[in-house]
Short mmCIF file of C-alpha atoms in Angstrom, two decimals:
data_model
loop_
_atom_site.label_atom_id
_atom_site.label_comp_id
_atom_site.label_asym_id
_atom_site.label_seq_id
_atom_site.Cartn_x
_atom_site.Cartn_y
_atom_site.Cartn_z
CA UNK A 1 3.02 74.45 22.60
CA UNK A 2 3.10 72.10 19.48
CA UNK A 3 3.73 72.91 15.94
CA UNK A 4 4.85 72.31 12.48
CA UNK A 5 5.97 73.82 9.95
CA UNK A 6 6.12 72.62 6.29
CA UNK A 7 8.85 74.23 4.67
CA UNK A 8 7.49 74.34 1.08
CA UNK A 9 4.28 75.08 -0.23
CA UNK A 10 4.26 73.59 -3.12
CA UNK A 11 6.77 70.78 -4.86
CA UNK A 12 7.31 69.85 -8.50
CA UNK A 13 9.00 67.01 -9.43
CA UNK A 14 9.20 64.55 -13.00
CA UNK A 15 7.34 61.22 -12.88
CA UNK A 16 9.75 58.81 -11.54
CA UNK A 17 11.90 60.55 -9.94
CA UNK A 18 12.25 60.88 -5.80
CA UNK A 19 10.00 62.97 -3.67
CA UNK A 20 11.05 65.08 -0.37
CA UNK A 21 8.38 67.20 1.18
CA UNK A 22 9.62 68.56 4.13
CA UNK A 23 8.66 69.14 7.68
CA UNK A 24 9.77 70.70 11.29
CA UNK A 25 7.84 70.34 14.33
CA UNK A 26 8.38 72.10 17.54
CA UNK A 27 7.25 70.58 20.78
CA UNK A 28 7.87 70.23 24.61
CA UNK A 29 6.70 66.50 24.71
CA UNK A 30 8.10 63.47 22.28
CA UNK A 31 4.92 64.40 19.69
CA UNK A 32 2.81 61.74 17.69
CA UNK A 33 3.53 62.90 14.27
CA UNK A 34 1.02 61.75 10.96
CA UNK A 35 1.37 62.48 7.52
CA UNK A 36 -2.06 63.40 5.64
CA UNK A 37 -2.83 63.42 1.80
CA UNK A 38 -5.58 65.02 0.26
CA UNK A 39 -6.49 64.94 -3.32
CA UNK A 40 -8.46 66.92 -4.83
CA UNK A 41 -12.19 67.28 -4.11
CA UNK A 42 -11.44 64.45 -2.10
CA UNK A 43 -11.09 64.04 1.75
CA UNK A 44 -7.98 63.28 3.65
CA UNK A 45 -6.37 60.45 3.93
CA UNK A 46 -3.50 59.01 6.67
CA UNK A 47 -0.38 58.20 4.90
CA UNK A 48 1.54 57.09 8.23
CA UNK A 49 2.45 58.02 11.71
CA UNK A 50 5.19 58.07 13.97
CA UNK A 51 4.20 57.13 17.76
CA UNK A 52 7.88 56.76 18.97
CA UNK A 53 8.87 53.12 18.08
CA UNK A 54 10.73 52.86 15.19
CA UNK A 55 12.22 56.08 13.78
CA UNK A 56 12.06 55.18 10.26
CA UNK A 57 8.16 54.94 9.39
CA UNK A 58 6.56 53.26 6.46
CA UNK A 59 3.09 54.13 4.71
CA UNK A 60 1.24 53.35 2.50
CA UNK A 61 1.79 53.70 -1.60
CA UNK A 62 5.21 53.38 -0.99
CA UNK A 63 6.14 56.59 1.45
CA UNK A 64 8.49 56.95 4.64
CA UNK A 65 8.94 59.38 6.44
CA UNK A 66 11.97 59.56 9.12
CA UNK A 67 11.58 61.02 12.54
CA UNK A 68 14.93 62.93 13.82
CA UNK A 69 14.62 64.69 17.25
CA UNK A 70 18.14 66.34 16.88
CA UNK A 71 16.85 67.96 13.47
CA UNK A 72 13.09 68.49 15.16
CA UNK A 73 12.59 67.11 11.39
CA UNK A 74 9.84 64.53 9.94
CA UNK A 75 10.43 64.66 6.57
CA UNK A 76 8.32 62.46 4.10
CA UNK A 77 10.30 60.89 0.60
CA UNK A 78 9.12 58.37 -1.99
CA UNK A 79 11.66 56.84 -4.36
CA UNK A 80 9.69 57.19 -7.83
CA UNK A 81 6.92 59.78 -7.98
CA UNK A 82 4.01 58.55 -9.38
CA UNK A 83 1.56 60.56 -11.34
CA UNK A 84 -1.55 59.80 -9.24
CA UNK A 85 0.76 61.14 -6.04
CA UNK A 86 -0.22 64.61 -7.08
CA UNK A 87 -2.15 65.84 -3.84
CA UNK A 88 -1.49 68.50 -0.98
CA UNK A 89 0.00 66.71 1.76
CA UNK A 90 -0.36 67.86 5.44
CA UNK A 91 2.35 67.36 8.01
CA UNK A 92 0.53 67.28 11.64
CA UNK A 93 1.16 66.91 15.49
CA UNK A 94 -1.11 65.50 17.93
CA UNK A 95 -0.80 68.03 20.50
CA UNK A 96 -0.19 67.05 24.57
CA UNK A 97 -1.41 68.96 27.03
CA UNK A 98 0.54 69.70 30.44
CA UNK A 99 -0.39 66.97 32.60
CA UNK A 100 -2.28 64.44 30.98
CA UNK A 101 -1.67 62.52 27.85
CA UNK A 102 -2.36 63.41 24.15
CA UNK A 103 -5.80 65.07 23.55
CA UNK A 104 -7.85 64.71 19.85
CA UNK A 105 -6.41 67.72 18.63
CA UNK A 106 -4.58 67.71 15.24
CA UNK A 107 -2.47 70.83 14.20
CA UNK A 108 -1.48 70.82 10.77
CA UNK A 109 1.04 72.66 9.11
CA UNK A 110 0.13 74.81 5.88
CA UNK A 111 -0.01 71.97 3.18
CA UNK A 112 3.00 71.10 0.35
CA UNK A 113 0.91 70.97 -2.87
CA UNK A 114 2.97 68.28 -4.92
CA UNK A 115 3.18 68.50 -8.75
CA UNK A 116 4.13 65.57 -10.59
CA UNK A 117 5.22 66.09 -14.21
CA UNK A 118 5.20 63.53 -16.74
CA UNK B 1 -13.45 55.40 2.25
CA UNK B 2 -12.51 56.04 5.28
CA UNK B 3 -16.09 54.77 6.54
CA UNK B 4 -16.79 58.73 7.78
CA UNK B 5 -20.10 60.28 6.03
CA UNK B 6 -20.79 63.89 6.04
CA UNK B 7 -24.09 65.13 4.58
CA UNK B 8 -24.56 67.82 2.90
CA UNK B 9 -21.55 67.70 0.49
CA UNK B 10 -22.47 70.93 -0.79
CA UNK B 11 -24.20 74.13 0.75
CA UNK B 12 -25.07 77.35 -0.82
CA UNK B 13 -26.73 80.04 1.76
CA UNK B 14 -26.89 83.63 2.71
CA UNK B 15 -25.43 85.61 5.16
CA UNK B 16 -27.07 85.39 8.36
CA UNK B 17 -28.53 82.63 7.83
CA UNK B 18 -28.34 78.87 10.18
CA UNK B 19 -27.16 75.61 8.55
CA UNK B 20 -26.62 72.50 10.40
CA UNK B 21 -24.24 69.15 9.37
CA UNK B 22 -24.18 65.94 9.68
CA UNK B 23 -21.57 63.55 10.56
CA UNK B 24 -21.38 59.73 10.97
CA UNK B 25 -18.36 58.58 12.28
CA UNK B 26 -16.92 55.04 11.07
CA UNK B 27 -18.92 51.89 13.18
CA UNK B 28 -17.22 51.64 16.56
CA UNK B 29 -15.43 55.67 16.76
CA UNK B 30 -16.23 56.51 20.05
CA UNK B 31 -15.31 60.25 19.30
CA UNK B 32 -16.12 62.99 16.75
CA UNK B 33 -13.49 65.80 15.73
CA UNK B 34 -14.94 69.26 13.64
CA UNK B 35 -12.00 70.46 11.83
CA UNK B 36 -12.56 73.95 9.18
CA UNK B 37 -10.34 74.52 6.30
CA UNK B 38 -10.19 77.56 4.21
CA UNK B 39 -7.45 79.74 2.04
CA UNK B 40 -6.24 82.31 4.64
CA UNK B 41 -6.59 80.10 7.86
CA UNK B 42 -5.83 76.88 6.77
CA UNK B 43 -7.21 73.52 8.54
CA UNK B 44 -8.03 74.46 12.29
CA UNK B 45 -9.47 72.12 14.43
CA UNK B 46 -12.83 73.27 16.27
CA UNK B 47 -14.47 70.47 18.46
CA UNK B 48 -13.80 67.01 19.63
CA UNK B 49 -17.17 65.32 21.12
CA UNK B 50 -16.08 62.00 22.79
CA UNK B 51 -19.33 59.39 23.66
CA UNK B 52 -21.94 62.43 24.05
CA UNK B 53 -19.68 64.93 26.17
CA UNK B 54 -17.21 67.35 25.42
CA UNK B 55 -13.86 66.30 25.01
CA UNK B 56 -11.19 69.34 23.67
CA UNK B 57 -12.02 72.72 22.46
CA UNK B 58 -10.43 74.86 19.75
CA UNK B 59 -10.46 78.30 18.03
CA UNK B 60 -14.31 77.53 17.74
CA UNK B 61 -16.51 80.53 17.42
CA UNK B 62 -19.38 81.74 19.35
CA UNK B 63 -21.47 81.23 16.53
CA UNK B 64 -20.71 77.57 16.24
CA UNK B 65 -21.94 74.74 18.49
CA UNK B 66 -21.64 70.97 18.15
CA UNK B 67 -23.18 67.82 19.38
CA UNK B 68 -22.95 64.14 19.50
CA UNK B 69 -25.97 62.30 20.48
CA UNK B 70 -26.64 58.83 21.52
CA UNK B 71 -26.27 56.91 18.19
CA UNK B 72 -22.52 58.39 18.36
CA UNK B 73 -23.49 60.84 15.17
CA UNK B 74 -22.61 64.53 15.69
CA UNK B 75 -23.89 67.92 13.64
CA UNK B 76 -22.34 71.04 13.95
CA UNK B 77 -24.52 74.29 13.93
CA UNK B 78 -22.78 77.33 12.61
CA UNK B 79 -25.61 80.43 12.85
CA UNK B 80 -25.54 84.12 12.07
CA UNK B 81 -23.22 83.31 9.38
CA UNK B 82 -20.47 85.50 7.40
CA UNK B 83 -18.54 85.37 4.50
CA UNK B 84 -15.71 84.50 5.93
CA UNK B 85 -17.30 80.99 7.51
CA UNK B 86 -17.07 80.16 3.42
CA UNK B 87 -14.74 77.28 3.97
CA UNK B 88 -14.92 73.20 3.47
CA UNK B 89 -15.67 71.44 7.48
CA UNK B 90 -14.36 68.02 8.20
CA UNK B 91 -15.34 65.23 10.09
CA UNK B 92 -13.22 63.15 11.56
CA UNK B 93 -13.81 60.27 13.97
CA UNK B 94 -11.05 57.99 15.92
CA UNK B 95 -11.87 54.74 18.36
CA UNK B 96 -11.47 56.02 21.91
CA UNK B 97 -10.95 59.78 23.32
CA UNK B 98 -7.79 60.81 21.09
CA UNK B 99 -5.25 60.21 24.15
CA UNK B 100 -4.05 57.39 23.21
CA UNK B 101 -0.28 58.08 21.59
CA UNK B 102 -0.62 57.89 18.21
CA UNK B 103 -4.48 56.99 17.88
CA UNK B 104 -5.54 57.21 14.30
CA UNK B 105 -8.15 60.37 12.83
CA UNK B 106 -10.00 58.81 10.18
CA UNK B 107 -11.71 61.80 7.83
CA UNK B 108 -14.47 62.22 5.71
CA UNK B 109 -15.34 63.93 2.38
CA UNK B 110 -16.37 67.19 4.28
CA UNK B 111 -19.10 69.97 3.49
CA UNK B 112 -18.09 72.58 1.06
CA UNK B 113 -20.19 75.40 2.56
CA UNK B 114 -20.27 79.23 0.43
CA UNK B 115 -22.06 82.01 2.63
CA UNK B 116 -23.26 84.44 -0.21
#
């Protein structure tokens, strides 16, 4: 079975400095990983995905995140925090089922709630 | 925008009672994915509807059903409801069927729903 598991709940860091929110999956199959963002009151929002290409994944408003199977890790950083990237962000695996490809579903791990301080 | 609507945005109702929403996935999403979020549990997926038929199931209750009709929109019905359905339910729609490695959820605003 797939899952992941984000390894803080909640994040505080000064405006302009870098930003680690980490994440561990656990899966049978080489997962499809995303990154999500919500803000509040708002919906959410992809920030990238990893599909098995490159390792190293860019997003958007400047995030990466870095897929390492040996670590089971898919960690997401940003050089300079921004005040506006205050949000929860959502680590997720599409999940595979035993003999056929990747279905719909979406697990998501707990949430980080990031805090950016001026 | 993700180009996902979700009517109501807000609903207030008593226990017990039905309540019924809407979703309109993005122009072209083939598929519809129900996906609950609350405090204690999180955000679980429920349903996936791909072009009118049931695609993938989750920790859905009894109480809840879903459908996607012909014009691709889908409503979820969740009935005899509890205090504990309290929770804000997202939309989500993608292209095709969700197999495809990597294929992309696009979400909506979601229904805040409070069961008084």
């Amino acid at each position: 079975a797939q899952s992941v598991t984000q390894l803080d709940s909640h994040v505080s860091v000064s405006e302009g400095t870098p930003v680690l929110l980490r994440c561990n999956y656990s899966s049978s199959y080489s997962p499809s990983l995303f990154w999500y963002v919500q803000h509040p009151n708002k919906g959410l929002q992809l920030l990238l995905k990893y599909t098995s290409a490159a390792t190293l994944v860019k997003g958007i408003n400047g995030f990466e995140a870095e897929f390492k199977k040996s670590e089971t890790s898919f960690h997401l950083t940003k050089p300079s925090a921004h005040m506006s990237d205050a949000a929860e962000y959502f680590c997720v695996v599409s999940v595979r089922a035993v003999g056929s490809g990747n279905t719909g579903k979406l697990i998501f791990g707990q949430g980080t709630t990031l805090q950016v301080k001026p | 925008d993700s180009g996902v609507t979700q009517t109501p945005k807000h609903l207030i109702t008593a226990t017990g009672q039905r309540v019924t929403l809407r979703c309109s996935p993005r122009s072209g999403d083939l598929s519809v994915y129900w996906y609950q979020q609350s405090l204690d549990q999180g955000l679980q997926f429920l349903i996936q509807y791909y072009n009118g038929e049931e695609r993938a199931k989750g920790n859905i209750l009894e109480r809840f059903s879903a459908q996607q009709f012909p014009d691709l929109h889908s409503e979820l019905n969740l009935s005899s409801l509890e205090l504990g359905d309290s929770a804000l339910y997202f939309c989500a729609s993608s292209v095709l069927s969700g197999g495809q490695r990597g294929e992309t959820q696009y979400f909506g605003p979601g229904t805040r729903l409070l069961v008084l």
